[in-house]
Amino acid sequence: MTSIVITGGAGFAGSHIVDEVCRTCPDDRVLILDKMTYAGDVRNVYHHVFSNRAQLMVGDIADLDVCRRAVKDARLVIHAAAESHVDNSFGNSLEFTRTNVLGTHSLMEACREARVPKIVHVSTDEVYGEVMEGAVDEAAALKPTNPYSSSKAAAEMILRGYTQSYRMPIVTVRANNLYGTRQFPEKIIPRFICHLLVGRKLPLHGNGQNRRHYLSAIDFARAVSFIAEHGDIGEIYNIGTKEEYTNLQVASMLAGFFGVDPDSVCEFVPDRPFNDARYSISWDKLSAKGWSPQNSLRKDIGRLVQWYETHLWRFAELFGGSVVPRRRRPAEDKAVEQLLSAQAPEFMAAAAN
Ligand SMILES: NC(=O)c1ccc[n+]([C@@H]2O[C@H](COP(=O)([O-])OP(=O)(O)OC[C@H]3O[C@@H](n4cnc5c(N)ncnc54)[C@H](O)[C@@H]3O)[C@@H](O)[C@H]2O)c1
């Protein structure tokens, strides 16, 4: 039986891709390859893993042997594993190069050896750098501005070499910022929701005027799955939305949902060493094939807040003693916790061999 391998599938975006692939490809075995860093959580995919719909292989994409074992029967590899948080990349940039560049290279080498027939590489709109006016298409030059986006751009250069030299069947996607459930609360939307839930201030970088487009992770996963089927080999597809807000607007929108005055809850903190003012991409190429976003952050806020309220205890270490669960833990989370302590180590070891 052939398989679909999803790297980083226990993380935020990856787990939504796993949901979509499990839904749309019932005849394929799904294998999640994930190192389970702080950003990965088995609870993001437990519903597939414990029902035997998907298998979790705990391993590092920078380890060529691990990649070889993962992709040996793959008919499709979707590569979403990465170190993804820009703020962390300023202090720990070598880890970003190790995972995002060396890890991508190792995975491609394993895919080349195994002659994997299709690979979707998940990149980011940040590789284009700052775009102050209009929107850039896929032909624009890459001008990354921070260690995270530089490592993502470097990974794309490795892929380009593999595409040209070995005719590797790679399709690359570059997406806007994503929002959705299961995102680790280091990024602005989940962090601010958690801060509002525990009564903390909302720290805004600089003057809060940096702008970002916010695409639903569910729309993103739909786009990745669509591109896996309909995307042309060797091509790059931007995946975007028209929903664009400044950080201050995001803070005000979330504070408004909680019925809190934004002026009383926002605090301005020193900015990153460099912080792109705006990213903006055109996704006409993808919409010409028939994809368009269907969800919107403004409409999804209630659902998002509800999820973080229910799952706040997961992030108790981040918020110290201030996390008081307002609701009882959902039964399934308790069940997963028991499985994790009782069975998971052996299960994961078995999966890795
Ligand atoms: N989140 C966004 O807004 C956004 C926007 C555009 C593109 N992307 C891209 O989407 C992908 C997923 O992003 P995310 O936000 O879900 O990230 P995330 O940090 O939530 O999850 C990353 C996952 O990769 C895993 N991982 C990290 N290092 C690994 C390694 N060496 N080997 C195997 N697994 C490893 C982690 O355990 C985690 O499960 C990334 O490639 C990112 O560049 C994200």
PDB file of N, CA, C and O and ligand atoms in Angstrom, residues 8 10-14 33-37 39-40 59-61 80-84 98-99 122-124 148 152 175-178 183 187, ligand 1:
ATOM      1  N   GLY A   8       5.989  17.346   9.866  1.00  0.00           N
ATOM      2  CA  GLY A   8       5.449  18.423  10.708  1.00  0.00           C
ATOM      3  C   GLY A   8       3.953  18.289  10.931  1.00  0.00           C
ATOM      4  O   GLY A   8       3.286  19.255  11.319  1.00  0.00           O
ATOM      5  N   ALA A  10       2.254  16.973  13.235  1.00  0.00           N
ATOM      6  CA  ALA A  10       1.716  17.141  14.595  1.00  0.00           C
ATOM      7  C   ALA A  10       1.730  18.609  15.019  1.00  0.00           C
ATOM      8  O   ALA A  10       1.348  18.937  16.140  1.00  0.00           O
ATOM      9  N   GLY A  11       2.183  19.483  14.114  1.00  0.00           N
ATOM     10  CA  GLY A  11       2.193  20.918  14.426  1.00  0.00           C
ATOM     11  C   GLY A  11       0.878  21.570  14.024  1.00  0.00           C
ATOM     12  O   GLY A  11      -0.120  20.889  13.751  1.00  0.00           O
ATOM     13  N   PHE A  12       0.886  22.869  13.975  1.00  0.00           N
ATOM     14  CA  PHE A  12      -0.355  23.631  13.718  1.00  0.00           C
ATOM     15  C   PHE A  12      -0.860  23.413  12.290  1.00  0.00           C
ATOM     16  O   PHE A  12      -1.858  22.719  12.059  1.00  0.00           O
ATOM     17  N   ALA A  13      -0.169  23.971  11.311  1.00  0.00           N
ATOM     18  CA  ALA A  13      -0.642  23.860   9.925  1.00  0.00           C
ATOM     19  C   ALA A  13      -0.636  22.404   9.474  1.00  0.00           C
ATOM     20  O   ALA A  13      -1.578  21.929   8.814  1.00  0.00           O
ATOM     21  N   GLY A  14       0.432  21.673   9.868  1.00  0.00           N
ATOM     22  CA  GLY A  14       0.555  20.273   9.458  1.00  0.00           C
ATOM     23  C   GLY A  14      -0.629  19.439   9.908  1.00  0.00           C
ATOM     24  O   GLY A  14      -1.115  18.575   9.168  1.00  0.00           O
ATOM     25  N   LEU A  33       5.533  12.394   9.937  1.00  0.00           N
ATOM     26  CA  LEU A  33       6.916  12.394  10.436  1.00  0.00           C
ATOM     27  C   LEU A  33       7.131  13.702  11.184  1.00  0.00           C
ATOM     28  O   LEU A  33       7.049  14.786  10.581  1.00  0.00           O
ATOM     29  N   ASP A  34       7.367  13.611  12.476  1.00  0.00           N
ATOM     30  CA  ASP A  34       7.470  14.828  13.283  1.00  0.00           C
ATOM     31  C   ASP A  34       8.454  14.626  14.422  1.00  0.00           C
ATOM     32  O   ASP A  34       8.442  13.592  15.077  1.00  0.00           O
ATOM     33  N   LYS A  35       9.270  15.635  14.665  1.00  0.00           N
ATOM     34  CA  LYS A  35      10.264  15.552  15.742  1.00  0.00           C
ATOM     35  C   LYS A  35       9.635  15.813  17.110  1.00  0.00           C
ATOM     36  O   LYS A  35      10.265  15.584  18.136  1.00  0.00           O
ATOM     37  N   MET A  36       8.415  16.304  17.113  1.00  0.00           N
ATOM     38  CA  MET A  36       7.700  16.650  18.354  1.00  0.00           C
ATOM     39  C   MET A  36       8.512  17.671  19.159  1.00  0.00           C
ATOM     40  O   MET A  36       8.870  17.444  20.312  1.00  0.00           O
ATOM     41  N   THR A  37       8.814  18.802  18.526  1.00  0.00           N
ATOM     42  CA  THR A  37       9.411  19.920  19.260  1.00  0.00           C
ATOM     43  C   THR A  37       8.305  20.521  20.131  1.00  0.00           C
ATOM     44  O   THR A  37       7.176  20.014  20.153  1.00  0.00           O
ATOM     45  N   ALA A  39       6.465  22.768  19.474  1.00  0.00           N
ATOM     46  CA  ALA A  39       5.320  23.182  18.647  1.00  0.00           C
ATOM     47  C   ALA A  39       4.475  22.000  18.189  1.00  0.00           C
ATOM     48  O   ALA A  39       3.366  22.189  17.693  1.00  0.00           O
ATOM     49  N   GLY A  40       4.992  20.778  18.337  1.00  0.00           N
ATOM     50  CA  GLY A  40       4.216  19.596  17.950  1.00  0.00           C
ATOM     51  C   GLY A  40       3.485  19.040  19.159  1.00  0.00           C
ATOM     52  O   GLY A  40       3.979  19.116  20.277  1.00  0.00           O
ATOM     53  N   GLY A  59      10.617  11.560  14.582  1.00  0.00           N
ATOM     54  CA  GLY A  59      11.971  11.593  14.037  1.00  0.00           C
ATOM     55  C   GLY A  59      12.295  12.960  13.471  1.00  0.00           C
ATOM     56  O   GLY A  59      11.406  13.808  13.276  1.00  0.00           O
ATOM     57  N   ASP A  60      13.575  13.135  13.178  1.00  0.00           N
ATOM     58  CA  ASP A  60      14.105  14.441  12.761  1.00  0.00           C
ATOM     59  C   ASP A  60      14.330  14.419  11.245  1.00  0.00           C
ATOM     60  O   ASP A  60      15.041  13.528  10.742  1.00  0.00           O
ATOM     61  N   ILE A  61      13.790  15.399  10.548  1.00  0.00           N
ATOM     62  CA  ILE A  61      13.983  15.419   9.086  1.00  0.00           C
ATOM     63  C   ILE A  61      15.442  15.673   8.705  1.00  0.00           C
ATOM     64  O   ILE A  61      15.829  15.444   7.562  1.00  0.00           O
ATOM     65  N   ALA A  80       5.854  19.985   5.615  1.00  0.00           N
ATOM     66  CA  ALA A  80       5.466  21.178   6.385  1.00  0.00           C
ATOM     67  C   ALA A  80       6.314  21.357   7.641  1.00  0.00           C
ATOM     68  O   ALA A  80       6.163  22.362   8.343  1.00  0.00           O
ATOM     69  N   ALA A  81       7.203  20.403   7.957  1.00  0.00           N
ATOM     70  CA  ALA A  81       8.004  20.540   9.185  1.00  0.00           C
ATOM     71  C   ALA A  81       8.940  21.734   9.055  1.00  0.00           C
ATOM     72  O   ALA A  81       9.557  21.954   8.015  1.00  0.00           O
ATOM     73  N   ALA A  82       9.036  22.488  10.126  1.00  0.00           N
ATOM     74  CA  ALA A  82       9.949  23.636  10.123  1.00  0.00           C
ATOM     75  C   ALA A  82      10.059  24.195  11.528  1.00  0.00           C
ATOM     76  O   ALA A  82       9.204  23.956  12.379  1.00  0.00           O
ATOM     77  N   GLU A  83      11.128  24.925  11.759  1.00  0.00           N
ATOM     78  CA  GLU A  83      11.137  25.885  12.861  1.00  0.00           C
ATOM     79  C   GLU A  83      10.453  27.105  12.274  1.00  0.00           C
ATOM     80  O   GLU A  83      10.865  27.623  11.229  1.00  0.00           O
ATOM     81  N   SER A  84       9.376  27.569  12.925  1.00  0.00           N
ATOM     82  CA  SER A  84       8.493  28.514  12.226  1.00  0.00           C
ATOM     83  C   SER A  84       8.345  29.875  12.890  1.00  0.00           C
ATOM     84  O   SER A  84       7.692  30.759  12.324  1.00  0.00           O
ATOM     85  N   ARG A  98      19.387  24.360  10.500  1.00  0.00           N
ATOM     86  CA  ARG A  98      19.495  22.897  10.596  1.00  0.00           C
ATOM     87  C   ARG A  98      18.184  22.237  10.142  1.00  0.00           C
ATOM     88  O   ARG A  98      18.183  21.356   9.292  1.00  0.00           O
ATOM     89  N   THR A  99      17.077  22.675  10.706  1.00  0.00           N
ATOM     90  CA  THR A  99      15.804  22.032  10.346  1.00  0.00           C
ATOM     91  C   THR A  99      15.324  22.470   8.962  1.00  0.00           C
ATOM     92  O   THR A  99      14.996  21.638   8.108  1.00  0.00           O
ATOM     93  N   VAL A 122       6.053  23.159   1.593  1.00  0.00           N
ATOM     94  CA  VAL A 122       5.339  24.298   2.193  1.00  0.00           C
ATOM     95  C   VAL A 122       6.333  25.408   2.528  1.00  0.00           C
ATOM     96  O   VAL A 122       7.170  25.261   3.419  1.00  0.00           O
ATOM     97  N   SER A 123       6.224  26.505   1.796  1.00  0.00           N
ATOM     98  CA  SER A 123       7.065  27.671   2.082  1.00  0.00           C
ATOM     99  C   SER A 123       6.163  28.810   2.563  1.00  0.00           C
ATOM    100  O   SER A 123       5.028  28.575   2.985  1.00  0.00           O
ATOM    101  N   THR A 124       6.649  30.020   2.500  1.00  0.00           N
ATOM    102  CA  THR A 124       5.948  31.146   3.131  1.00  0.00           C
ATOM    103  C   THR A 124       6.035  32.391   2.262  1.00  0.00           C
ATOM    104  O   THR A 124       7.003  32.561   1.500  1.00  0.00           O
ATOM    105  N   TYR A 148      14.555  33.350   9.910  1.00  0.00           N
ATOM    106  CA  TYR A 148      13.515  32.372   9.553  1.00  0.00           C
ATOM    107  C   TYR A 148      13.261  32.409   8.043  1.00  0.00           C
ATOM    108  O   TYR A 148      13.360  31.381   7.357  1.00  0.00           O
ATOM    109  N   LYS A 152      13.950  29.643   4.956  1.00  0.00           N
ATOM    110  CA  LYS A 152      12.907  29.119   4.064  1.00  0.00           C
ATOM    111  C   LYS A 152      13.295  29.392   2.599  1.00  0.00           C
ATOM    112  O   LYS A 152      13.075  28.550   1.718  1.00  0.00           O
ATOM    113  N   ALA A 175       2.518  30.685   1.482  1.00  0.00           N
ATOM    114  CA  ALA A 175       1.237  31.121   2.056  1.00  0.00           C
ATOM    115  C   ALA A 175       1.388  32.355   2.937  1.00  0.00           C
ATOM    116  O   ALA A 175       2.450  32.632   3.494  1.00  0.00           O
ATOM    117  N   ASN A 176       0.256  33.056   3.061  1.00  0.00           N
ATOM    118  CA  ASN A 176       0.125  34.160   4.030  1.00  0.00           C
ATOM    119  C   ASN A 176       0.253  33.630   5.458  1.00  0.00           C
ATOM    120  O   ASN A 176       0.256  32.418   5.686  1.00  0.00           O
ATOM    121  N   ASN A 177       0.250  34.542   6.423  1.00  0.00           N
ATOM    122  CA  ASN A 177       0.121  34.124   7.836  1.00  0.00           C
ATOM    123  C   ASN A 177      -1.158  33.314   7.991  1.00  0.00           C
ATOM    124  O   ASN A 177      -2.172  33.632   7.370  1.00  0.00           O
ATOM    125  N   LEU A 178      -1.084  32.309   8.859  1.00  0.00           N
ATOM    126  CA  LEU A 178      -2.244  31.440   9.073  1.00  0.00           C
ATOM    127  C   LEU A 178      -2.813  31.670  10.471  1.00  0.00           C
ATOM    128  O   LEU A 178      -2.076  32.001  11.398  1.00  0.00           O
ATOM    129  N   GLN A 183      -2.718  26.353  17.087  1.00  0.00           N
ATOM    130  CA  GLN A 183      -1.475  27.116  16.860  1.00  0.00           C
ATOM    131  C   GLN A 183      -0.835  27.408  18.216  1.00  0.00           C
ATOM    132  O   GLN A 183      -1.509  27.866  19.143  1.00  0.00           O
ATOM    133  N   LYS A 187       2.542  32.929  18.496  1.00  0.00           N
ATOM    134  CA  LYS A 187       2.167  33.816  17.397  1.00  0.00           C
ATOM    135  C   LYS A 187       1.045  34.733  17.876  1.00  0.00           C
ATOM    136  O   LYS A 187       0.300  34.393  18.800  1.00  0.00           O
TER     137      LYS A 187
HETATM  138  N1  LIG B   1       1.952  29.445  10.650  1.00  0.00           N
HETATM  139  C1  LIG B   1       1.983  30.299   9.643  1.00  0.00           C
HETATM  140  O1  LIG B   1       1.455  31.413   9.732  1.00  0.00           O
HETATM  141  C2  LIG B   1       2.649  29.905   8.343  1.00  0.00           C
HETATM  142  C3  LIG B   1       2.472  30.726   7.217  1.00  0.00           C
HETATM  143  C4  LIG B   1       3.072  30.354   6.011  1.00  0.00           C
HETATM  144  C5  LIG B   1       3.842  29.208   5.947  1.00  0.00           C
HETATM  145  N2  LIG B   1       4.014  28.451   7.075  1.00  0.00           N
HETATM  146  C6  LIG B   1       4.840  27.234   6.949  1.00  0.00           C
HETATM  147  O2  LIG B   1       4.002  26.138   7.294  1.00  0.00           O
HETATM  148  C7  LIG B   1       4.779  25.111   7.885  1.00  0.00           C
HETATM  149  C8  LIG B   1       4.156  24.738   9.218  1.00  0.00           C
HETATM  150  O3  LIG B   1       4.137  25.901  10.036  1.00  0.00           O
HETATM  151  P1  LIG B   1       3.441  25.863  11.469  1.00  0.00           P
HETATM  152  O4  LIG B   1       3.047  27.240  11.798  1.00  0.00           O
HETATM  153  O5  LIG B   1       2.457  24.784  11.502  1.00  0.00           O
HETATM  154  O6  LIG B   1       4.673  25.459  12.380  1.00  0.00           O
HETATM  155  P2  LIG B   1       4.665  24.836  13.831  1.00  0.00           P
HETATM  156  O7  LIG B   1       5.877  25.428  14.476  1.00  0.00           O
HETATM  157  O8  LIG B   1       3.347  24.960  14.492  1.00  0.00           O
HETATM  158  O9  LIG B   1       4.885  23.264  13.586  1.00  0.00           O
HETATM  159  C9  LIG B   1       6.070  22.776  13.037  1.00  0.00           C
HETATM  160  C10 LIG B   1       6.065  21.274  13.223  1.00  0.00           C
HETATM  161  O10 LIG B   1       7.299  20.777  12.673  1.00  0.00           O
HETATM  162  C11 LIG B   1       7.877  19.900  13.608  1.00  0.00           C
HETATM  163  N3  LIG B   1       9.336  19.943  13.459  1.00  0.00           N
HETATM  164  C12 LIG B   1      10.173  20.956  13.769  1.00  0.00           C
HETATM  165  N4  LIG B   1      11.454  20.621  13.518  1.00  0.00           N
HETATM  166  C13 LIG B   1      11.421  19.358  13.005  1.00  0.00           C
HETATM  167  C14 LIG B   1      12.409  18.464  12.542  1.00  0.00           C
HETATM  168  N5  LIG B   1      13.715  18.792  12.557  1.00  0.00           N
HETATM  169  N6  LIG B   1      12.028  17.257  12.077  1.00  0.00           N
HETATM  170  C15 LIG B   1      10.718  16.896  12.074  1.00  0.00           C
HETATM  171  N7  LIG B   1       9.734  17.699  12.518  1.00  0.00           N
HETATM  172  C16 LIG B   1      10.077  18.918  12.969  1.00  0.00           C
HETATM  173  C17 LIG B   1       7.434  20.393  14.976  1.00  0.00           C
HETATM  174  O11 LIG B   1       7.501  19.367  15.963  1.00  0.00           O
HETATM  175  C18 LIG B   1       6.003  20.824  14.684  1.00  0.00           C
HETATM  176  O12 LIG B   1       5.104  19.757  14.828  1.00  0.00           O
HETATM  177  C19 LIG B   1       6.198  25.652   8.007  1.00  0.00           C
HETATM  178  O13 LIG B   1       6.954  25.160   6.926  1.00  0.00           O
HETATM  179  C20 LIG B   1       6.030  27.159   7.894  1.00  0.00           C
HETATM  180  O14 LIG B   1       7.176  27.750   7.341  1.00  0.00           O
HETATM  181  C21 LIG B   1       3.441  28.757   8.262  1.00  0.00           C
END
